[in-house]
Coordinates of C-alpha atoms in Angstrom, one line a residue:
M1 CA 0.0 0.0 0.0
Q2 CA 1.3 3.4 -1.0
F3 CA 0.0 7.0 -0.7
T4 CA 1.3 10.5 -0.5
I5 CA -0.1 13.2 1.8
K6 CA 0.7 16.9 1.6
G7 CA 0.5 19.6 4.3
K8 CA 2.4 21.9 6.7
L9 CA 4.7 19.5 8.5
A10 CA 5.4 20.4 12.1
D11 CA 9.0 19.2 12.3
T12 CA 9.6 18.6 16.0
W13 CA 13.3 17.8 15.4
Q14 CA 14.2 21.0 13.6
K15 CA 11.4 22.9 15.4
K16 CA 10.1 24.5 12.2
I17 CA 7.0 24.2 10.0
Y18 CA 7.3 23.8 6.3
T19 CA 5.1 22.4 3.5
A20 CA 6.0 18.8 2.6
A21 CA 4.8 15.7 0.8
I22 CA 5.0 12.6 2.9
T23 CA 5.1 9.3 1.0
V24 CA 4.0 6.2 2.9
V25 CA 4.8 2.7 1.7
N26 CA 3.6 -0.4 3.6
G27 CA 2.9 1.4 6.8
K28 CA 6.3 3.3 7.0
I29 CA 7.4 6.8 5.9
E30 CA 9.5 6.3 2.8
S31 CA 10.2 9.9 2.1
I32 CA 9.6 13.5 3.3
T33 CA 10.0 16.0 0.6
P34 CA 9.8 19.8 1.1
I35 CA 7.5 21.4 -1.6
E36 CA 6.4 24.9 -2.5
D37 CA 3.7 26.3 -0.1
E38 CA 0.3 25.9 -1.7
G39 CA -1.5 28.5 0.5
E40 CA -2.9 29.0 4.0
T41 CA -5.6 26.4 3.5
Q42 CA -3.1 23.5 3.9
P43 CA -3.7 21.4 6.9
Y44 CA -1.0 20.6 9.5
I45 CA 0.7 17.2 9.8
I46 CA 2.0 16.4 13.3
P47 CA 3.1 13.2 15.2
G48 CA 0.3 11.3 16.9
F49 CA -0.6 12.0 20.5
I50 CA 0.3 9.6 23.3
D51 CA -1.3 9.2 26.7
S52 CA 1.7 8.6 28.9
H53 CA -0.1 7.2 31.9
V54 CA -3.6 5.8 31.7
H55 CA -5.6 2.9 33.2
I56 CA -7.7 1.7 30.3
E57 CA -10.1 0.0 32.7
S58 CA -11.1 3.4 34.2
S59 CA -12.7 4.3 30.8
M60 CA -15.1 1.5 31.6
L61 CA -14.3 0.2 28.1
V62 CA -12.2 -2.8 27.0
P63 CA -9.1 -1.7 25.0
R64 CA -10.7 -2.2 21.6
Q65 CA -13.5 0.2 22.5
F66 CA -11.1 2.6 24.1
A67 CA -9.1 2.8 20.9
R68 CA -12.2 3.3 18.8
L69 CA -12.9 6.5 20.7
A70 CA -9.4 7.8 21.3
V71 CA -8.3 7.8 17.6
V72 CA -10.9 10.4 16.8
H73 CA -8.9 12.8 18.9
G74 CA -5.5 11.9 17.4
T75 CA -4.3 9.5 20.0
V76 CA -2.2 6.7 18.4
A77 CA -0.8 5.1 21.6
T78 CA -1.1 4.7 25.3
I79 CA 1.3 3.8 28.2
S80 CA -1.3 1.7 30.0
D81 CA -0.9 0.2 33.5
P82 CA -3.3 -2.8 33.8
H83 CA -3.1 -3.0 37.5
E84 CA -6.9 -2.5 37.9
I85 CA -7.8 -5.7 36.1
A86 CA -4.7 -7.4 37.7
N87 CA -6.0 -6.7 41.1
V88 CA -9.2 -8.5 40.1
C89 CA -8.0 -11.3 37.8
G90 CA -4.3 -11.5 38.2
M91 CA -2.1 -12.6 35.3
K92 CA -5.1 -13.7 33.3
G93 CA -6.4 -10.1 33.5
V94 CA -3.2 -8.6 32.1
E95 CA -3.2 -11.2 29.3
Y96 CA -6.8 -10.3 28.5
M97 CA -5.9 -6.6 28.1
I98 CA -2.9 -7.4 25.8
E99 CA -4.9 -9.8 23.6
N100 CA -7.9 -7.5 23.3
G101 CA -5.6 -4.6 22.4
K102 CA -4.1 -6.6 19.6
T103 CA -7.5 -6.7 17.9
V104 CA -7.3 -3.1 16.7
P105 CA -4.8 -0.9 14.8
F106 CA -3.8 1.0 17.9
K107 CA -0.5 0.9 19.9
F108 CA -1.2 -0.2 23.4
F109 CA 1.9 -0.5 25.6
F110 CA 0.9 -2.3 28.8
G111 CA 3.2 -2.3 31.9
A112 CA 4.0 -5.1 34.4
P113 CA 1.9 -4.1 37.5
S114 CA 4.2 -3.7 40.4
C115 CA 1.8 -3.6 43.3
V116 CA -0.9 -6.3 43.2
P117 CA -2.4 -6.2 45.7
A118 CA -1.6 -2.5 46.2
T119 CA -1.5 -2.9 50.0
G120 CA -2.0 -5.6 52.6
F121 CA -4.8 -3.6 54.2
E122 CA -7.6 -4.6 51.8
T123 CA -9.0 -7.7 50.1
A124 CA -8.0 -8.0 46.4
G125 CA -9.0 -10.7 43.9
A126 CA -5.5 -11.7 43.0
T127 CA -1.8 -11.4 43.6
L128 CA 1.1 -10.9 41.2
D129 CA 4.3 -12.2 42.9
T130 CA 7.8 -11.2 42.0
D131 CA 8.3 -14.2 39.7
E132 CA 5.2 -13.3 37.7
V133 CA 6.2 -9.6 37.5
A134 CA 9.7 -10.7 36.3
A135 CA 8.1 -13.0 33.7
L136 CA 5.9 -10.1 32.4
L137 CA 9.0 -7.9 32.1
Q138 CA 10.6 -10.5 29.8
K139 CA 7.7 -10.0 27.3
E140 CA 8.5 -7.8 24.3
E141 CA 5.1 -6.2 24.5
I142 CA 5.7 -5.1 28.1
P143 CA 8.1 -2.1 27.9
Y144 CA 8.1 -1.0 31.6
L145 CA 7.4 -1.6 35.2
S146 CA 4.1 0.0 36.2
E147 CA 3.8 2.7 38.9
M148 CA 5.6 1.7 42.1
M149 CA 2.9 2.7 44.5
N150 CA 4.5 1.2 47.6
F151 CA 6.7 4.2 48.2
P152 CA 7.3 3.2 51.8
G153 CA 8.6 -0.1 50.6
V154 CA 11.1 1.7 48.4
L155 CA 12.2 4.1 51.1
Y156 CA 12.8 1.3 53.6
N157 CA 14.2 -1.2 51.1
D158 CA 11.4 -3.8 51.3
A159 CA 12.8 -7.0 49.9
V160 CA 9.9 -7.8 47.6
V161 CA 9.7 -4.3 46.3
M162 CA 13.4 -4.1 45.5
K163 CA 13.3 -7.5 43.8
K164 CA 10.6 -6.2 41.4
I165 CA 12.7 -3.0 40.7
Q166 CA 15.7 -5.2 40.1
A167 CA 13.8 -7.3 37.6
A168 CA 13.0 -4.2 35.6
R169 CA 16.6 -3.1 35.8
Q170 CA 17.8 -6.4 34.5
A171 CA 15.3 -6.3 31.7
G172 CA 16.5 -2.8 30.8
K173 CA 13.1 -1.3 31.2
P174 CA 12.1 2.0 32.9
I175 CA 10.2 2.1 36.1
D176 CA 7.2 4.4 36.7
G177 CA 6.7 6.1 40.0
H178 CA 3.8 7.0 42.2
A179 CA 4.9 9.1 45.2
P180 CA 2.2 11.6 46.1
G181 CA 3.5 14.4 48.3
L182 CA 7.1 13.1 48.6
R183 CA 9.6 16.0 48.6
G184 CA 13.2 16.8 49.5
E185 CA 15.3 14.0 50.8
Q186 CA 12.5 11.5 50.7
A187 CA 11.9 12.2 47.0
R188 CA 15.6 11.7 46.3
L189 CA 15.7 8.4 48.1
Y190 CA 12.6 7.2 46.3
I191 CA 13.9 8.2 42.9
E192 CA 17.3 6.6 43.5
A193 CA 15.7 3.4 45.0
G194 CA 18.8 2.2 46.8
E195 CA 21.3 3.3 44.1
P196 CA 22.7 6.7 45.2
G197 CA 23.3 9.2 42.3
K198 CA 21.2 7.2 39.8
V199 CA 17.6 7.8 38.5
I200 CA 16.0 4.5 39.0
I201 CA 12.3 5.4 39.3
S202 CA 12.0 7.8 36.4
T203 CA 8.5 9.2 36.2
D204 CA 5.8 10.4 38.5
H205 CA 2.2 11.4 37.7
E206 CA 1.1 12.2 41.3
C207 CA 2.4 15.7 41.7
F208 CA -0.3 18.2 42.7
T209 CA 1.9 21.2 43.4
R210 CA 4.6 23.0 41.4
E211 CA 6.9 22.8 44.3
E212 CA 6.6 19.0 44.6
A213 CA 7.2 18.6 40.9
L214 CA 10.3 20.9 41.0
D215 CA 11.8 18.8 43.8
K216 CA 11.4 15.6 41.7
L217 CA 12.7 17.3 38.5
Q218 CA 15.9 18.4 40.2
Y219 CA 16.7 14.8 41.0
G220 CA 16.2 13.8 37.3
M221 CA 12.7 12.5 37.3
K222 CA 10.3 13.2 34.5
I223 CA 6.9 14.6 35.4
I224 CA 3.6 13.4 33.8
I225 CA 1.1 16.2 34.0
R226 CA -2.1 14.4 34.8
E227 CA -5.5 15.6 33.7
G228 CA -8.2 13.0 34.1
S229 CA -11.9 12.9 35.0
A230 CA -11.3 13.3 38.8
A231 CA -7.6 14.2 39.4
R232 CA -6.7 17.4 37.6
N233 CA -3.2 18.8 38.0
F234 CA -2.8 20.6 34.6
E235 CA -3.3 24.2 35.9
A236 CA -0.9 23.7 38.8
L237 CA 1.9 22.2 36.7
I238 CA 1.7 23.3 33.0
D239 CA 4.0 26.3 33.4
L240 CA 6.8 23.8 34.1
L241 CA 6.7 22.9 30.4
N242 CA 8.3 26.2 29.5
D243 CA 11.5 25.4 31.4
Y244 CA 11.6 21.6 31.3
P245 CA 10.3 20.6 27.8
Q246 CA 12.4 17.5 27.7
H247 CA 11.1 16.2 31.0
I248 CA 7.3 16.7 30.8
L249 CA 4.7 14.3 29.5
F250 CA 0.9 14.3 29.4
G251 CA -1.4 11.6 30.9
S252 CA -4.9 11.2 31.9
D253 CA -4.5 8.4 34.5
D254 CA -8.2 7.7 34.8
K255 CA -10.7 8.9 32.2
H256 CA -14.4 8.1 32.1
P257 CA -16.1 7.3 28.8
D258 CA -18.0 10.6 28.5
S259 CA -14.7 12.5 28.9
L260 CA -13.1 10.3 26.3
V261 CA -15.8 11.1 23.8
A262 CA -15.3 14.8 24.4
G263 CA -11.5 14.8 24.0
H264 CA -8.2 13.4 25.0
I265 CA -4.5 14.6 24.8
N266 CA -5.5 17.0 22.1
Q267 CA -7.4 19.1 24.7
L268 CA -4.3 19.4 26.8
C269 CA -2.3 20.6 23.8
A270 CA -4.9 23.3 23.0
R271 CA -5.0 24.5 26.6
A272 CA -1.2 24.6 26.8
V273 CA -0.9 26.6 23.5
A274 CA -3.6 29.0 24.8
K275 CA -1.4 29.7 27.8
G276 CA 1.3 30.9 25.4
I277 CA 3.5 27.8 25.6
D278 CA 5.6 27.2 22.5
V279 CA 3.8 24.7 20.2
F280 CA 7.0 22.6 19.8
S281 CA 7.3 22.3 23.6
V282 CA 3.7 21.1 23.7
L283 CA 4.3 18.5 20.9
Q284 CA 7.5 17.4 22.7
A285 CA 5.4 16.5 25.8
A286 CA 2.4 15.1 23.9
C287 CA 4.2 13.1 21.2
V288 CA 8.0 12.9 21.4
N289 CA 9.0 12.5 25.1
P290 CA 7.0 9.3 25.7
V291 CA 8.5 7.6 22.6
L292 CA 12.0 8.5 23.7
H293 CA 11.6 7.6 27.4
Y294 CA 9.9 4.3 26.9
K295 CA 11.7 3.4 23.6
L296 CA 8.4 2.9 21.8
P297 CA 8.0 1.7 18.2
V298 CA 5.8 4.7 17.5
G299 CA 6.6 7.0 14.5
L300 CA 7.7 10.6 15.0
L301 CA 7.5 11.8 11.4
R302 CA 11.0 10.8 10.3
T303 CA 12.0 8.9 7.2
G304 CA 11.8 5.2 8.0
D305 CA 9.4 5.7 11.0
A306 CA 6.1 4.0 11.3
A307 CA 3.5 6.2 9.7
D308 CA 1.8 7.2 12.9
F309 CA 0.7 10.8 12.5
I310 CA -2.4 13.1 12.5
V311 CA -3.7 15.8 10.2
T312 CA -5.1 18.8 12.1
N313 CA -6.9 22.0 11.1
D314 CA -4.6 24.1 13.1
L315 CA -2.0 24.2 15.9
D316 CA -4.3 26.1 18.3
Q317 CA -7.4 24.0 18.8
F318 CA -5.9 20.8 17.4
Q319 CA -9.1 19.8 15.6
V320 CA -8.2 16.4 14.2
L321 CA -9.1 15.8 10.6
Q322 CA -7.4 12.4 10.2
T323 CA -5.5 9.9 12.3
Y324 CA -3.1 7.4 10.8
I325 CA -1.5 4.4 12.6
N326 CA 1.0 2.3 10.6
G327 CA -0.2 4.1 7.5
E328 CA -3.8 3.0 8.1
L329 CA -6.5 5.7 8.3
V330 CA -8.2 5.0 11.6
A331 CA -10.3 8.2 12.1
E332 CA -11.5 10.9 9.8
N333 CA -13.6 14.1 10.4
G334 CA -14.7 13.1 13.9
K335 CA -15.6 9.5 13.0
S336 CA -13.8 6.4 14.0
R337 CA -13.0 3.8 11.3
I338 CA -12.4 1.1 13.9
A339 CA -15.4 -1.1 13.9
S340 CA -17.3 -1.8 17.1
Q341 CA -17.1 -5.5 18.0
T342 CA -18.0 -7.3 21.3
S343 CA -15.2 -9.2 23.1
G344 CA -14.9 -12.1 25.5
N345 CA -15.5 -11.8 29.2
I346 CA -13.4 -12.3 32.3
N347 CA -14.5 -11.7 35.9
N348 CA -14.0 -12.5 39.6
F349 CA -17.2 -11.8 41.6
N350 CA -18.4 -13.8 44.6
C351 CA -20.6 -12.1 47.1
K352 CA -24.2 -12.4 48.0
I353 CA -27.1 -9.9 48.1
K354 CA -27.0 -7.7 51.2
A355 CA -29.6 -6.6 53.7
S356 CA -30.1 -3.0 54.8
S357 CA -29.1 -4.1 58.4
D358 CA -25.6 -4.9 57.0
F359 CA -25.1 -1.1 56.7
H360 CA -26.1 -0.1 60.3
I361 CA -23.5 1.6 62.5
P362 CA -24.3 1.3 66.2
W363 CA -23.5 4.3 68.3
K364 CA -21.1 3.5 71.2
G365 CA -21.1 6.9 72.8
E366 CA -18.6 8.6 70.4
Q367 CA -18.6 12.4 70.6
E368 CA -16.4 12.7 67.5
I369 CA -15.8 10.3 64.6
P370 CA -13.2 10.3 61.8
V371 CA -14.8 11.6 58.5
I372 CA -13.3 11.4 55.1
E373 CA -13.4 14.8 53.3
A374 CA -13.5 14.4 49.6
L375 CA -11.9 17.1 47.5
D376 CA -13.3 17.7 44.0
G377 CA -10.7 17.2 41.3
Q378 CA -8.2 15.5 43.7
L379 CA -7.3 12.0 44.8
I380 CA -6.1 13.1 48.2
T381 CA -8.7 13.5 51.0
N382 CA -8.7 15.2 54.3
K383 CA -9.2 13.6 57.7
L384 CA -11.8 15.4 59.8
M385 CA -13.0 14.7 63.4
L386 CA -16.7 15.6 63.6
P387 CA -19.7 14.9 65.9
P388 CA -21.9 12.1 64.5
R389 CA -25.7 12.4 64.0
I390 CA -27.5 9.8 66.2
R391 CA -30.9 8.3 65.6
E392 CA -32.2 5.5 67.8
D393 CA -28.7 4.5 68.9
Y394 CA -27.3 4.3 65.4
M395 CA -25.0 6.8 63.6
V396 CA -26.7 7.9 60.4
S397 CA -26.1 10.2 57.4
D398 CA -26.6 14.0 58.0
T399 CA -27.6 15.7 54.7
D400 CA -27.7 19.1 56.4
R401 CA -24.0 19.0 57.1
D402 CA -23.3 16.9 53.9
I403 CA -21.9 14.0 56.0
L404 CA -23.1 10.8 54.5
K405 CA -22.5 7.1 55.1
I406 CA -19.9 5.4 53.0
V407 CA -19.4 1.6 52.8
V408 CA -17.0 -0.8 51.1
V409 CA -18.4 -4.3 50.4
N410 CA -16.0 -7.2 49.8
R411 CA -16.9 -8.5 46.4
Y412 CA -14.6 -11.6 46.5
A413 CA -16.2 -13.2 49.5
N414 CA -19.1 -12.7 51.9
A415 CA -17.8 -10.6 54.7
V416 CA -18.8 -7.8 57.2
V417 CA -19.4 -4.5 55.4
A418 CA -16.9 -1.7 56.2
R419 CA -18.8 1.4 57.2
S420 CA -17.8 5.0 57.8
F421 CA -18.7 8.6 56.9
I422 CA -17.7 11.1 54.1
K423 CA -18.2 14.8 53.6
N424 CA -18.6 16.8 50.4
T425 CA -20.4 14.4 48.1
G426 CA -23.5 16.7 48.1
L427 CA -26.1 13.9 47.7
K428 CA -29.4 14.9 49.2
Q429 CA -31.3 11.7 48.4
G430 CA -30.6 8.1 47.3
A431 CA -27.2 6.5 46.9
I432 CA -24.6 5.7 44.4
A433 CA -22.4 2.6 44.2
S434 CA -19.6 1.2 42.1
S435 CA -17.4 -1.9 41.7
V436 CA -14.8 0.3 40.2
A437 CA -13.0 1.1 43.5
H438 CA -9.3 1.5 43.3
D439 CA -7.2 -0.5 43.7
S440 CA -8.8 -3.8 44.8
H441 CA -12.2 -3.0 43.2
N442 CA -14.5 -4.1 46.0
I443 CA -17.9 -2.3 45.9
V444 CA -17.9 1.3 47.3
A445 CA -21.1 3.2 47.9
V446 CA -22.3 6.5 49.4
G447 CA -25.9 7.1 50.4
V448 CA -28.3 9.1 52.6
D449 CA -30.0 6.1 54.2
D450 CA -29.3 2.4 54.6
E451 CA -32.2 1.3 52.4
S452 CA -30.8 3.3 49.4
L453 CA -27.3 2.1 50.1
C454 CA -28.5 -1.5 50.1
K455 CA -30.4 -1.2 46.9
A456 CA -27.5 0.5 45.1
V457 CA -25.0 -2.1 46.2
N458 CA -27.3 -5.0 45.3
L459 CA -27.8 -3.6 41.8
V460 CA -24.1 -3.9 41.3
I461 CA -24.0 -7.4 42.8
E462 CA -26.8 -8.5 40.5
Q463 CA -24.9 -7.4 37.4
Q464 CA -21.6 -8.9 38.7
G465 CA -20.1 -5.4 38.4
G466 CA -21.2 -1.9 37.4
V467 CA -22.1 1.5 38.6
S468 CA -25.6 2.3 40.0
C469 CA -27.6 5.2 41.2
V470 CA -30.8 4.9 43.3
G471 CA -33.4 7.6 43.9
P472 CA -36.8 7.8 45.6
Q473 CA -38.7 7.0 42.3
A474 CA -36.1 5.4 40.0
S475 CA -32.8 3.7 39.7
L476 CA -30.2 3.2 37.0
V477 CA -27.3 0.7 36.6
L478 CA -24.6 0.5 34.0
P479 CA -23.4 -3.1 33.8
L480 CA -19.6 -3.7 33.7
P481 CA -19.3 -7.4 33.3
V482 CA -15.6 -7.5 32.2
A483 CA -13.9 -7.9 35.6
G484 CA -16.6 -5.7 37.1
L485 CA -14.6 -2.8 35.6
M486 CA -15.4 -2.6 31.8
S487 CA -18.0 -3.1 29.1
A488 CA -17.3 -4.7 25.8
E489 CA -20.3 -3.0 24.2
D490 CA -20.1 0.0 21.8
G491 CA -18.0 2.7 23.4
Y492 CA -20.3 5.5 22.4
E493 CA -23.4 3.7 23.8
V494 CA -21.5 3.1 27.1
A495 CA -20.6 6.8 27.2
N496 CA -24.2 7.8 26.7
A497 CA -25.3 5.4 29.5
Y498 CA -22.6 6.7 31.8
T499 CA -23.7 10.3 31.0
A500 CA -27.2 9.5 32.0
I501 CA -26.2 7.9 35.4
D502 CA -23.8 10.7 36.1
A503 CA -26.6 13.2 35.4
M504 CA -28.9 11.3 37.8
A505 CA -26.3 11.4 40.6
K506 CA -26.0 15.2 40.1
S507 CA -29.8 15.7 40.0
Q508 CA -29.9 14.1 43.4
G509 CA -27.6 16.8 44.8
S510 CA -24.0 15.6 44.1
T511 CA -21.8 18.6 43.7
L512 CA -18.8 16.7 42.5
S513 CA -17.7 17.2 38.9
A514 CA -17.3 13.4 38.5
P515 CA -19.3 11.7 41.3
F516 CA -18.5 8.1 40.3
M517 CA -14.8 8.8 39.6
T518 CA -14.4 10.5 42.9
L519 CA -16.2 7.6 44.6
S520 CA -13.9 5.1 43.0
F521 CA -10.9 6.7 44.7
M522 CA -12.3 6.7 48.3
A523 CA -10.9 3.2 48.8
L524 CA -7.5 4.1 47.3
L525 CA -5.3 3.5 50.3
V526 CA -2.0 4.6 48.7
I527 CA -3.2 8.2 48.5
P528 CA -3.4 10.2 51.8
H529 CA -5.0 11.1 54.1
L530 CA -8.0 9.0 55.1
K531 CA -9.7 6.2 53.0
L532 CA -11.9 3.2 53.6
S533 CA -11.0 -0.3 52.6
D534 CA -13.2 -3.4 53.0
L535 CA -11.2 -4.0 56.3
G536 CA -11.9 -0.6 57.7
L537 CA -10.7 3.0 57.9
F538 CA -7.2 3.5 56.7
D539 CA -4.8 6.3 57.8
G540 CA -2.7 7.1 54.8
D541 CA -0.2 9.2 56.8
E542 CA 0.5 6.4 59.3
F543 CA -0.1 3.8 56.6
K544 CA -2.1 1.5 58.8
L545 CA -5.7 0.6 59.6
M546 CA -7.3 2.7 62.3
Q547 CA -8.7 1.1 65.4
S548 CA -12.5 0.7 65.2

């Protein structure tokens, strides 16, 4: 197959724009020939966008359906950590993601999950031991060790943690970091991972302040600016791209299907250019740096490269006209050319229907109780000590103070429900529940009363995974039968269904920009300060379960 395409080439190597004819033969760029400018109406040709840190599972779509939506926005590849499905289904889950990704002309690069389970303070569905991690790292299609969330294990030279890091070192593959809030000497120790003077853990996507990112940059780390459906750090960090263009990448981390329909890395490029950042620095972060850092077989508009590029209307809004991967036209004028196709299923779900009494919290005379304070747009939470509301010797939700009951239900076995309270969800009636609950993916739910909580949880159990919303007159559920995390149905239809259930949660009072995404992080123990696992409240600062 051979074709030639003409346009204004954004040459990221020479940092100049010139009109060129690009000839593609059998999926590779055979030649790039400068030609006479044919006028201002010529489109621009730029390298394809890469999401440098994303959990495909959080889109609620299997890889095939994710790709179908992403290519419309010029994304040609992702650096994808499959630890969500690994926590549910182990090695078989990772293999499912790899094989499903191979069914489409899209470049998925899955990592070897480093922390499955993420902690020992929750019930996960599977374990990946050091031998399994080492085996994954030997695979050609696994180019890196996924985010090392156990930063205390790195700081204190935990034997298992260090063995996984060493396996990546021996395989010659980079190691992704995950060290929220680490600064100064602790940041240096984490980055060096026992080898003074060397950069061993080389990226971090968890910085939420400029100062934290600068600390890590000075020790040689690359910073992934994260802008997802819940965690949004773009505004705090984007100015760093002016001074560190070789060390900044873009990632979404967790992106729900409605957000993916609206846009992807192209949106971050447009926002960065609007702030006056040089377009070549923006393309460096969005296209070039991930290829160089992870040594990816993704083309960067050079002779001999794979023909992975996009045609855009301009270099301001980055309206994508066409997306090519290995020379194949995969999206054009806002329409995906990747066919929708259902996929096989994999799951791990084994708990029974609950009763409303399972969610009762007896009052034992407490004058103050620990309350999780959710922060919109952040993964971190605050720990508050507040007086409970008491009714008939039970602690109950208090909508007047926006302090509602939160529960985590073990989905892998029948067990006592973990119960606590959360502030700032805004719900005034009903309940919401989800089996997408990082990182072990038990069922997490928030509600104004036990009956609504029970109904929302049971809707998820009945579907063997999903998200649900319960109101006084109606209820909705979006089934996620693939590991209780994803749907294999048409991505646009899933996005529409998610938009409807998100709107219902907001109509019942939720003030969160992404209620279900925020809910999914309330069991994420590796992010401070207070979270709830299926085993109870967890103090992220002390890194231990709190005494009940």
